Amino acid sequence: MDGKRQNSEDGRQLELTWTPGAEGEARSESGVRAEPFVSSHRHESPTESVSVMQEVLSAENLRVALGKVQANKGSPGVDGMTVSQLRAYLKTHWPRIKEQLLQGRYKPQPVKRVEIPKPDGGVRKLGIPTVLDRFIQQAVLQVLQKRWDKTFSESSFGFRPKRSAHQAVEAAQRHIASGRGWVVDIDLEKFFDRVNHDRLMGRIMQRENDKPLLKLIRTYLNAGVMENGVLVLTEEGTPQGGPLSPLLSNLVLDELDKELESRGHAFVRYADDCNIYVHSERAGQRVMEGVSRFITEKLKLKVNTSKSAVARPGKRKFLDFSFTGGKAPKRRIAPKALERFKEKVREITRQGKGQSLRQMKSPLNQYLRGWRGYFGRCQTPSVLEGLDQWIRRRLRSLAWKHWKTSRRRFAELTKRGVGKELAAQTVGSCHGSWRLSNSPALGIALPNRLWESLGIERVLPTE
């Protein structure tokens, strides 16, 4: 009777309004500086009296988890269930699922393999859990993150609440300004695919002893990947794509953080991007050798020697930023990030799509706002101003192409205040649209204030 009443209550709880809770952080673009964490640099001891799984399955924690999953949306997993279908499914099946979780009998489904292109070429393999498994992982994440985060290093910034990529870049800048003019840039080869499950579970067991929780995490690690209709078993790795994976990766690399701190190194880590700052090239080579040995022998991970290097910070990129030289280094946008920006703008504004300038405004503005939100905090405003000029020149070139015929081009120029003689010279020019986009005639006909009146965004932040 008590069991039936409990199941009934669980079912009713799922009918309550689910609301998202405090927002986590993957690569936050807010730039809001967090108050520094006080890191104890020691693990939390396992707690006998508190059931972590009960906390995970509390009504409030589940409300927050469902709100997060719904807000993040995302694609269906191998079962085809969409985010919009999850609430109704939980109302019917949650009592059974909760019992399985408490008894350690829940079996997650394999993740669905998807590939997305990397900015620098190649593909990144993601594992998309089912919507139900994303919900459960999110609930676990919320509890474990509160318990573990305060023990992580002050030099770790990725996938942590109230910490951002901007703060990581600023920390790197401070290390360089302190006189450490060389960086040991370590790239981990296929980190998320190479995490040793036994070592990871050992690290978790140092912190938690809740058996259903430990069994659940182990089953997630071993759930496998569905690729082209074939189930591939996973004996190592934490597939990117699930809510829990970033926290587990931080737990793995926290061992590296503590080792670097014990050696007295100045470093910054964001996820698997780790930069160590030293005073000389010779010191950097020693650090590279010693840290690489620790990563290989102790963590059982692999350093990508072709992408790792000891160099001046201005020659490397960190989270798509680089730095100027001198005693007061400034943040600047890495060259490859600038190349990607221009290629994306070209793609959005490509004439072959048959869009008018007004039609392409919305997707262009959306991209520019997002890009400005991240890169607008660089300290080289002349670069941003140059990009704004380049965008407006691109738009003038497109307008010239849209006008097509000589008759229309002459009419458009004179209508917009260009003298007939200058208009005739411009229309009769043998130069292409890009060259003419910088001509006096098009500068008069299509001035900057026109793009502002049309609502085209700028990448240079305005006061």
Short mmCIF file of N, CA and C in Angstrom, two decimals, residues 74-217:
data_model
loop_
_atom_site.label_atom_id
_atom_site.label_comp_id
_atom_site.label_asym_id
_atom_site.label_seq_id
_atom_site.Cartn_x
_atom_site.Cartn_y
_atom_site.Cartn_z
N GLY A 74 17.73 20.33 -28.52
CA GLY A 74 18.62 19.27 -28.99
C GLY A 74 17.88 18.19 -29.75
N SER A 75 18.66 17.35 -30.42
CA SER A 75 18.11 16.31 -31.29
C SER A 75 17.72 15.08 -30.50
N PRO A 76 16.83 14.25 -31.05
CA PRO A 76 16.48 13.00 -30.39
C PRO A 76 17.67 12.04 -30.38
N GLY A 77 17.63 11.10 -29.46
CA GLY A 77 18.64 10.05 -29.41
C GLY A 77 18.22 8.86 -30.25
N VAL A 78 18.74 7.69 -29.89
CA VAL A 78 18.49 6.50 -30.70
C VAL A 78 17.03 6.07 -30.68
N ASP A 79 16.26 6.45 -29.66
CA ASP A 79 14.86 6.04 -29.57
C ASP A 79 13.92 6.98 -30.32
N GLY A 80 14.42 8.10 -30.80
CA GLY A 80 13.59 9.02 -31.57
C GLY A 80 12.72 9.95 -30.75
N MET A 81 12.75 9.84 -29.42
CA MET A 81 11.92 10.72 -28.58
C MET A 81 12.44 12.15 -28.63
N THR A 82 11.53 13.10 -28.82
CA THR A 82 11.91 14.51 -28.85
C THR A 82 11.76 15.13 -27.47
N VAL A 83 12.34 16.31 -27.31
CA VAL A 83 12.25 17.01 -26.02
C VAL A 83 10.80 17.32 -25.68
N SER A 84 10.01 17.66 -26.69
CA SER A 84 8.61 18.01 -26.44
C SER A 84 7.79 16.81 -25.96
N GLN A 85 8.25 15.60 -26.19
CA GLN A 85 7.53 14.39 -25.78
C GLN A 85 7.94 13.92 -24.39
N LEU A 86 9.00 14.49 -23.83
CA LEU A 86 9.55 13.97 -22.59
C LEU A 86 8.60 14.11 -21.41
N ARG A 87 7.96 15.26 -21.26
CA ARG A 87 7.10 15.48 -20.09
C ARG A 87 5.99 14.44 -20.01
N ALA A 88 5.32 14.20 -21.15
CA ALA A 88 4.23 13.22 -21.15
C ALA A 88 4.76 11.83 -20.82
N TYR A 89 5.93 11.50 -21.33
CA TYR A 89 6.52 10.18 -21.06
C TYR A 89 6.81 10.01 -19.56
N LEU A 90 7.34 11.07 -18.94
CA LEU A 90 7.67 11.00 -17.52
C LEU A 90 6.41 10.83 -16.67
N LYS A 91 5.32 11.49 -17.04
CA LYS A 91 4.09 11.37 -16.26
C LYS A 91 3.62 9.92 -16.18
N THR A 92 3.88 9.17 -17.24
CA THR A 92 3.42 7.78 -17.28
C THR A 92 4.44 6.81 -16.68
N HIS A 93 5.72 7.05 -16.95
CA HIS A 93 6.73 6.04 -16.66
C HIS A 93 7.67 6.39 -15.51
N TRP A 94 7.58 7.60 -14.95
CA TRP A 94 8.57 8.00 -13.96
C TRP A 94 8.61 7.12 -12.71
N PRO A 95 7.49 6.69 -12.11
CA PRO A 95 7.59 5.85 -10.91
C PRO A 95 8.46 4.60 -11.14
N ARG A 96 8.31 3.96 -12.30
CA ARG A 96 9.10 2.76 -12.59
C ARG A 96 10.57 3.13 -12.76
N ILE A 97 10.83 4.23 -13.47
CA ILE A 97 12.22 4.64 -13.71
C ILE A 97 12.89 5.01 -12.39
N LYS A 98 12.17 5.73 -11.54
CA LYS A 98 12.75 6.13 -10.25
C LYS A 98 13.11 4.90 -9.41
N GLU A 99 12.24 3.91 -9.40
CA GLU A 99 12.53 2.69 -8.64
C GLU A 99 13.79 2.01 -9.18
N GLN A 100 13.92 1.95 -10.51
CA GLN A 100 15.11 1.35 -11.10
C GLN A 100 16.38 2.12 -10.72
N LEU A 101 16.29 3.44 -10.70
CA LEU A 101 17.45 4.25 -10.34
C LEU A 101 17.86 4.02 -8.89
N LEU A 102 16.89 3.96 -7.99
CA LEU A 102 17.19 3.76 -6.58
C LEU A 102 17.77 2.38 -6.31
N GLN A 103 17.37 1.42 -7.11
CA GLN A 103 17.84 0.04 -6.91
C GLN A 103 19.07 -0.29 -7.76
N GLY A 104 19.53 0.67 -8.54
CA GLY A 104 20.71 0.43 -9.36
C GLY A 104 20.45 -0.47 -10.55
N ARG A 105 19.20 -0.50 -11.02
CA ARG A 105 18.84 -1.39 -12.13
C ARG A 105 18.57 -0.64 -13.44
N TYR A 106 18.70 0.67 -13.41
CA TYR A 106 18.39 1.43 -14.63
C TYR A 106 19.45 1.19 -15.70
N LYS A 107 19.02 0.99 -16.93
CA LYS A 107 19.92 0.74 -18.05
C LYS A 107 19.74 1.85 -19.10
N PRO A 108 20.71 2.74 -19.22
CA PRO A 108 20.60 3.78 -20.25
C PRO A 108 20.76 3.18 -21.64
N GLN A 109 20.24 3.87 -22.62
CA GLN A 109 20.37 3.43 -24.00
C GLN A 109 21.69 3.95 -24.59
N PRO A 110 22.18 3.32 -25.65
CA PRO A 110 23.40 3.81 -26.29
C PRO A 110 23.21 5.24 -26.79
N VAL A 111 24.31 5.95 -26.93
CA VAL A 111 24.24 7.30 -27.49
C VAL A 111 24.30 7.21 -29.01
N LYS A 112 23.72 8.21 -29.65
CA LYS A 112 23.73 8.27 -31.11
C LYS A 112 24.94 9.07 -31.58
N ARG A 113 25.73 8.47 -32.46
CA ARG A 113 26.93 9.14 -32.96
C ARG A 113 26.57 10.16 -34.05
N VAL A 114 27.03 11.38 -33.86
CA VAL A 114 26.89 12.41 -34.89
C VAL A 114 28.25 13.08 -35.05
N GLU A 115 28.49 13.64 -36.20
CA GLU A 115 29.75 14.31 -36.48
C GLU A 115 29.49 15.76 -36.86
N ILE A 116 30.26 16.65 -36.29
CA ILE A 116 30.15 18.07 -36.64
C ILE A 116 31.54 18.54 -37.07
N PRO A 117 31.60 19.45 -38.03
CA PRO A 117 32.92 19.91 -38.50
C PRO A 117 33.62 20.77 -37.46
N LYS A 118 34.94 20.60 -37.35
CA LYS A 118 35.75 21.45 -36.49
C LYS A 118 36.10 22.74 -37.23
N PRO A 119 36.26 23.83 -36.50
CA PRO A 119 36.62 25.09 -37.16
C PRO A 119 37.91 25.01 -37.96
N ASP A 120 38.88 24.20 -37.47
CA ASP A 120 40.18 24.12 -38.13
C ASP A 120 40.28 22.92 -39.06
N GLY A 121 39.14 22.30 -39.40
CA GLY A 121 39.15 21.14 -40.28
C GLY A 121 38.94 19.86 -39.51
N GLY A 122 38.54 18.80 -40.21
CA GLY A 122 38.23 17.55 -39.55
C GLY A 122 36.84 17.58 -38.95
N VAL A 123 36.52 16.54 -38.20
CA VAL A 123 35.21 16.45 -37.56
C VAL A 123 35.37 16.13 -36.09
N ARG A 124 34.39 16.55 -35.32
CA ARG A 124 34.32 16.20 -33.91
C ARG A 124 33.16 15.23 -33.73
N LYS A 125 33.44 14.09 -33.12
CA LYS A 125 32.40 13.09 -32.92
C LYS A 125 31.69 13.34 -31.60
N LEU A 126 30.38 13.48 -31.68
CA LEU A 126 29.56 13.66 -30.48
C LEU A 126 28.70 12.43 -30.26
N GLY A 127 28.35 12.20 -29.01
CA GLY A 127 27.43 11.13 -28.67
C GLY A 127 26.17 11.73 -28.07
N ILE A 128 25.05 11.62 -28.75
CA ILE A 128 23.81 12.25 -28.29
C ILE A 128 22.98 11.22 -27.51
N PRO A 129 22.85 11.39 -26.18
CA PRO A 129 22.01 10.47 -25.40
C PRO A 129 20.54 10.70 -25.74
N THR A 130 19.71 9.73 -25.36
CA THR A 130 18.27 9.93 -25.50
C THR A 130 17.84 11.09 -24.62
N VAL A 131 16.68 11.63 -24.90
CA VAL A 131 16.17 12.75 -24.11
C VAL A 131 16.00 12.34 -22.65
N LEU A 132 15.53 11.11 -22.41
CA LEU A 132 15.36 10.64 -21.04
C LEU A 132 16.71 10.57 -20.33
N ASP A 133 17.72 10.06 -21.01
CA ASP A 133 19.04 9.97 -20.39
C ASP A 133 19.66 11.34 -20.19
N ARG A 134 19.37 12.28 -21.07
CA ARG A 134 19.86 13.65 -20.85
C ARG A 134 19.22 14.23 -19.59
N PHE A 135 17.95 13.95 -19.39
CA PHE A 135 17.23 14.42 -18.19
C PHE A 135 17.86 13.84 -16.92
N ILE A 136 18.13 12.55 -16.92
CA ILE A 136 18.70 11.90 -15.73
C ILE A 136 20.13 12.40 -15.50
N GLN A 137 20.90 12.50 -16.57
CA GLN A 137 22.27 13.00 -16.43
C GLN A 137 22.29 14.43 -15.90
N GLN A 138 21.36 15.25 -16.37
CA GLN A 138 21.29 16.63 -15.90
C GLN A 138 20.99 16.68 -14.41
N ALA A 139 20.10 15.81 -13.95
CA ALA A 139 19.77 15.76 -12.53
C ALA A 139 20.99 15.35 -11.71
N VAL A 140 21.75 14.37 -12.20
CA VAL A 140 22.97 13.94 -11.51
C VAL A 140 24.00 15.07 -11.52
N LEU A 141 24.15 15.72 -12.66
CA LEU A 141 25.12 16.81 -12.78
C LEU A 141 24.87 17.90 -11.75
N GLN A 142 23.62 18.31 -11.58
CA GLN A 142 23.30 19.42 -10.69
C GLN A 142 23.73 19.13 -9.26
N VAL A 143 23.58 17.90 -8.84
CA VAL A 143 23.95 17.54 -7.46
C VAL A 143 25.46 17.39 -7.32
N LEU A 144 26.08 16.66 -8.25
CA LEU A 144 27.52 16.42 -8.13
C LEU A 144 28.32 17.68 -8.34
N GLN A 145 27.85 18.55 -9.22
CA GLN A 145 28.60 19.78 -9.46
C GLN A 145 28.66 20.64 -8.20
N LYS A 146 27.56 20.71 -7.46
CA LYS A 146 27.56 21.47 -6.21
C LYS A 146 28.51 20.86 -5.19
N ARG A 147 28.63 19.55 -5.21
CA ARG A 147 29.46 18.86 -4.22
C ARG A 147 30.95 18.92 -4.60
N TRP A 148 31.26 18.89 -5.88
CA TRP A 148 32.64 18.78 -6.31
C TRP A 148 33.29 20.09 -6.70
N ASP A 149 32.52 21.04 -7.20
CA ASP A 149 33.12 22.20 -7.85
C ASP A 149 34.05 22.97 -6.93
N LYS A 150 33.71 23.09 -5.66
CA LYS A 150 34.54 23.88 -4.76
C LYS A 150 35.90 23.24 -4.50
N THR A 151 36.07 21.99 -4.89
CA THR A 151 37.37 21.32 -4.71
C THR A 151 38.26 21.46 -5.93
N PHE A 152 37.73 21.98 -7.03
CA PHE A 152 38.51 22.10 -8.26
C PHE A 152 39.45 23.30 -8.19
N SER A 153 40.41 23.32 -9.09
CA SER A 153 41.47 24.33 -9.09
C SER A 153 40.95 25.71 -9.47
N GLU A 154 41.58 26.73 -8.89
CA GLU A 154 41.29 28.11 -9.27
C GLU A 154 41.69 28.39 -10.72
N SER A 155 42.57 27.56 -11.26
CA SER A 155 43.06 27.77 -12.62
C SER A 155 42.26 27.02 -13.67
N SER A 156 41.17 26.38 -13.24
CA SER A 156 40.28 25.65 -14.15
C SER A 156 39.03 26.48 -14.39
N PHE A 157 38.66 26.66 -15.67
CA PHE A 157 37.55 27.57 -15.99
C PHE A 157 36.44 26.93 -16.81
N GLY A 158 36.69 25.83 -17.49
CA GLY A 158 35.71 25.28 -18.41
C GLY A 158 34.61 24.48 -17.74
N PHE A 159 33.37 24.66 -18.20
CA PHE A 159 32.23 23.87 -17.74
C PHE A 159 32.01 23.99 -16.24
N ARG A 160 32.21 25.19 -15.72
CA ARG A 160 32.01 25.40 -14.28
C ARG A 160 31.09 26.60 -14.09
N PRO A 161 30.22 26.55 -13.06
CA PRO A 161 29.29 27.66 -12.83
C PRO A 161 30.04 28.96 -12.56
N LYS A 162 29.53 30.03 -13.13
CA LYS A 162 30.04 31.38 -12.91
C LYS A 162 31.49 31.54 -13.37
N ARG A 163 31.91 30.67 -14.28
CA ARG A 163 33.25 30.81 -14.86
C ARG A 163 33.11 30.78 -16.37
N SER A 164 33.99 31.48 -17.05
CA SER A 164 33.81 31.65 -18.49
C SER A 164 35.13 31.58 -19.23
N ALA A 165 35.02 31.48 -20.54
CA ALA A 165 36.20 31.52 -21.39
C ALA A 165 36.89 32.88 -21.29
N HIS A 166 36.12 33.94 -21.16
CA HIS A 166 36.71 35.28 -21.02
C HIS A 166 37.60 35.35 -19.78
N GLN A 167 37.15 34.78 -18.69
CA GLN A 167 37.96 34.79 -17.47
C GLN A 167 39.23 33.98 -17.65
N ALA A 168 39.15 32.87 -18.40
CA ALA A 168 40.34 32.07 -18.66
C ALA A 168 41.35 32.87 -19.47
N VAL A 169 40.88 33.58 -20.50
CA VAL A 169 41.78 34.38 -21.33
C VAL A 169 42.41 35.51 -20.51
N GLU A 170 41.62 36.13 -19.63
CA GLU A 170 42.15 37.19 -18.79
C GLU A 170 43.20 36.65 -17.82
N ALA A 171 42.98 35.44 -17.31
CA ALA A 171 43.97 34.83 -16.40
C ALA A 171 45.27 34.56 -17.15
N ALA A 172 45.16 34.07 -18.38
CA ALA A 172 46.36 33.85 -19.19
C ALA A 172 47.10 35.17 -19.43
N GLN A 173 46.34 36.21 -19.68
CA GLN A 173 46.93 37.53 -19.92
C GLN A 173 47.70 38.02 -18.69
N ARG A 174 47.16 37.77 -17.51
CA ARG A 174 47.85 38.18 -16.28
C ARG A 174 49.17 37.42 -16.11
N HIS A 175 49.17 36.14 -16.43
CA HIS A 175 50.41 35.36 -16.31
C HIS A 175 51.48 35.92 -17.26
N ILE A 176 51.08 36.27 -18.47
CA ILE A 176 52.03 36.82 -19.44
C ILE A 176 52.55 38.17 -18.96
N ALA A 177 51.65 39.01 -18.44
CA ALA A 177 52.05 40.33 -17.96
C ALA A 177 52.99 40.26 -16.76
N SER A 178 52.96 39.13 -16.04
CA SER A 178 53.84 38.97 -14.87
C SER A 178 55.28 38.65 -15.27
N GLY A 179 55.53 38.53 -16.56
CA GLY A 179 56.88 38.28 -17.03
C GLY A 179 57.10 36.89 -17.59
N ARG A 180 56.06 36.08 -17.59
CA ARG A 180 56.17 34.73 -18.16
C ARG A 180 55.89 34.81 -19.66
N GLY A 181 56.95 35.00 -20.41
CA GLY A 181 56.81 35.30 -21.83
C GLY A 181 56.84 34.10 -22.75
N TRP A 182 56.74 32.90 -22.19
CA TRP A 182 56.68 31.69 -23.00
C TRP A 182 55.52 30.82 -22.53
N VAL A 183 54.89 30.13 -23.45
CA VAL A 183 53.75 29.28 -23.11
C VAL A 183 54.03 27.84 -23.53
N VAL A 184 53.67 26.93 -22.64
CA VAL A 184 53.69 25.50 -22.95
C VAL A 184 52.25 25.13 -23.29
N ASP A 185 51.99 25.02 -24.56
CA ASP A 185 50.62 24.78 -25.06
C ASP A 185 50.47 23.27 -25.29
N ILE A 186 49.68 22.64 -24.42
CA ILE A 186 49.53 21.18 -24.47
C ILE A 186 48.17 20.82 -25.06
N ASP A 187 48.21 20.01 -26.10
CA ASP A 187 46.98 19.53 -26.74
C ASP A 187 46.83 18.05 -26.46
N LEU A 188 45.70 17.67 -25.89
CA LEU A 188 45.43 16.26 -25.60
C LEU A 188 44.74 15.62 -26.79
N GLU A 189 45.28 14.54 -27.26
CA GLU A 189 44.75 13.89 -28.45
C GLU A 189 43.50 13.08 -28.12
N LYS A 190 42.38 13.46 -28.75
CA LYS A 190 41.10 12.76 -28.59
C LYS A 190 40.81 12.50 -27.11
N PHE A 191 40.92 13.56 -26.31
CA PHE A 191 40.77 13.40 -24.86
C PHE A 191 39.48 12.70 -24.47
N PHE A 192 38.35 13.18 -24.99
CA PHE A 192 37.07 12.64 -24.55
C PHE A 192 36.90 11.17 -24.94
N ASP A 193 37.66 10.72 -25.93
CA ASP A 193 37.56 9.33 -26.37
C ASP A 193 38.52 8.41 -25.62
N ARG A 194 39.45 8.98 -24.84
CA ARG A 194 40.51 8.17 -24.26
C ARG A 194 40.46 8.07 -22.74
N VAL A 195 39.47 8.68 -22.11
CA VAL A 195 39.40 8.64 -20.64
C VAL A 195 39.30 7.20 -20.16
N ASN A 196 40.18 6.82 -19.25
CA ASN A 196 40.19 5.47 -18.69
C ASN A 196 39.06 5.31 -17.68
N HIS A 197 38.14 4.37 -17.96
CA HIS A 197 36.96 4.22 -17.10
C HIS A 197 37.31 3.82 -15.67
N ASP A 198 38.25 2.91 -15.51
CA ASP A 198 38.59 2.44 -14.17
C ASP A 198 39.20 3.56 -13.33
N ARG A 199 40.07 4.34 -13.94
CA ARG A 199 40.67 5.46 -13.21
C ARG A 199 39.60 6.50 -12.86
N LEU A 200 38.69 6.75 -13.81
CA LEU A 200 37.64 7.73 -13.56
C LEU A 200 36.73 7.25 -12.43
N MET A 201 36.32 6.00 -12.46
CA MET A 201 35.46 5.49 -11.39
C MET A 201 36.19 5.52 -10.05
N GLY A 202 37.49 5.28 -10.06
CA GLY A 202 38.25 5.37 -8.82
C GLY A 202 38.24 6.78 -8.26
N ARG A 203 38.34 7.77 -9.14
CA ARG A 203 38.29 9.16 -8.69
C ARG A 203 36.91 9.50 -8.11
N ILE A 204 35.87 8.98 -8.73
CA ILE A 204 34.51 9.24 -8.23
C ILE A 204 34.32 8.58 -6.87
N MET A 205 34.81 7.35 -6.72
CA MET A 205 34.64 6.62 -5.47
C MET A 205 35.40 7.26 -4.32
N GLN A 206 36.42 8.07 -4.62
CA GLN A 206 37.10 8.82 -3.56
C GLN A 206 36.19 9.89 -2.98
N ARG A 207 35.16 10.27 -3.75
CA ARG A 207 34.28 11.36 -3.34
C ARG A 207 32.89 10.87 -2.92
N GLU A 208 32.42 9.81 -3.53
CA GLU A 208 31.05 9.34 -3.28
C GLU A 208 31.06 7.83 -3.04
N ASN A 209 30.15 7.38 -2.17
CA ASN A 209 30.02 5.94 -1.96
C ASN A 209 28.58 5.45 -2.13
N ASP A 210 27.73 6.26 -2.75
CA ASP A 210 26.35 5.87 -3.01
C ASP A 210 26.34 4.83 -4.14
N LYS A 211 26.05 3.59 -3.81
CA LYS A 211 26.19 2.50 -4.78
C LYS A 211 25.28 2.66 -6.01
N PRO A 212 24.00 3.01 -5.85
CA PRO A 212 23.17 3.22 -7.05
C PRO A 212 23.74 4.31 -7.96
N LEU A 213 24.27 5.37 -7.37
CA LEU A 213 24.86 6.45 -8.16
C LEU A 213 26.09 5.95 -8.92
N LEU A 214 26.97 5.26 -8.22
CA LEU A 214 28.19 4.75 -8.86
C LEU A 214 27.84 3.79 -9.99
N LYS A 215 26.85 2.94 -9.76
CA LYS A 215 26.46 1.98 -10.79
C LYS A 215 25.86 2.70 -11.99
N LEU A 216 25.08 3.75 -11.73
CA LEU A 216 24.47 4.51 -12.82
C LEU A 216 25.54 5.15 -13.68
N ILE A 217 26.54 5.78 -13.06
CA ILE A 217 27.59 6.44 -13.83
C ILE A 217 28.37 5.40 -14.64
#
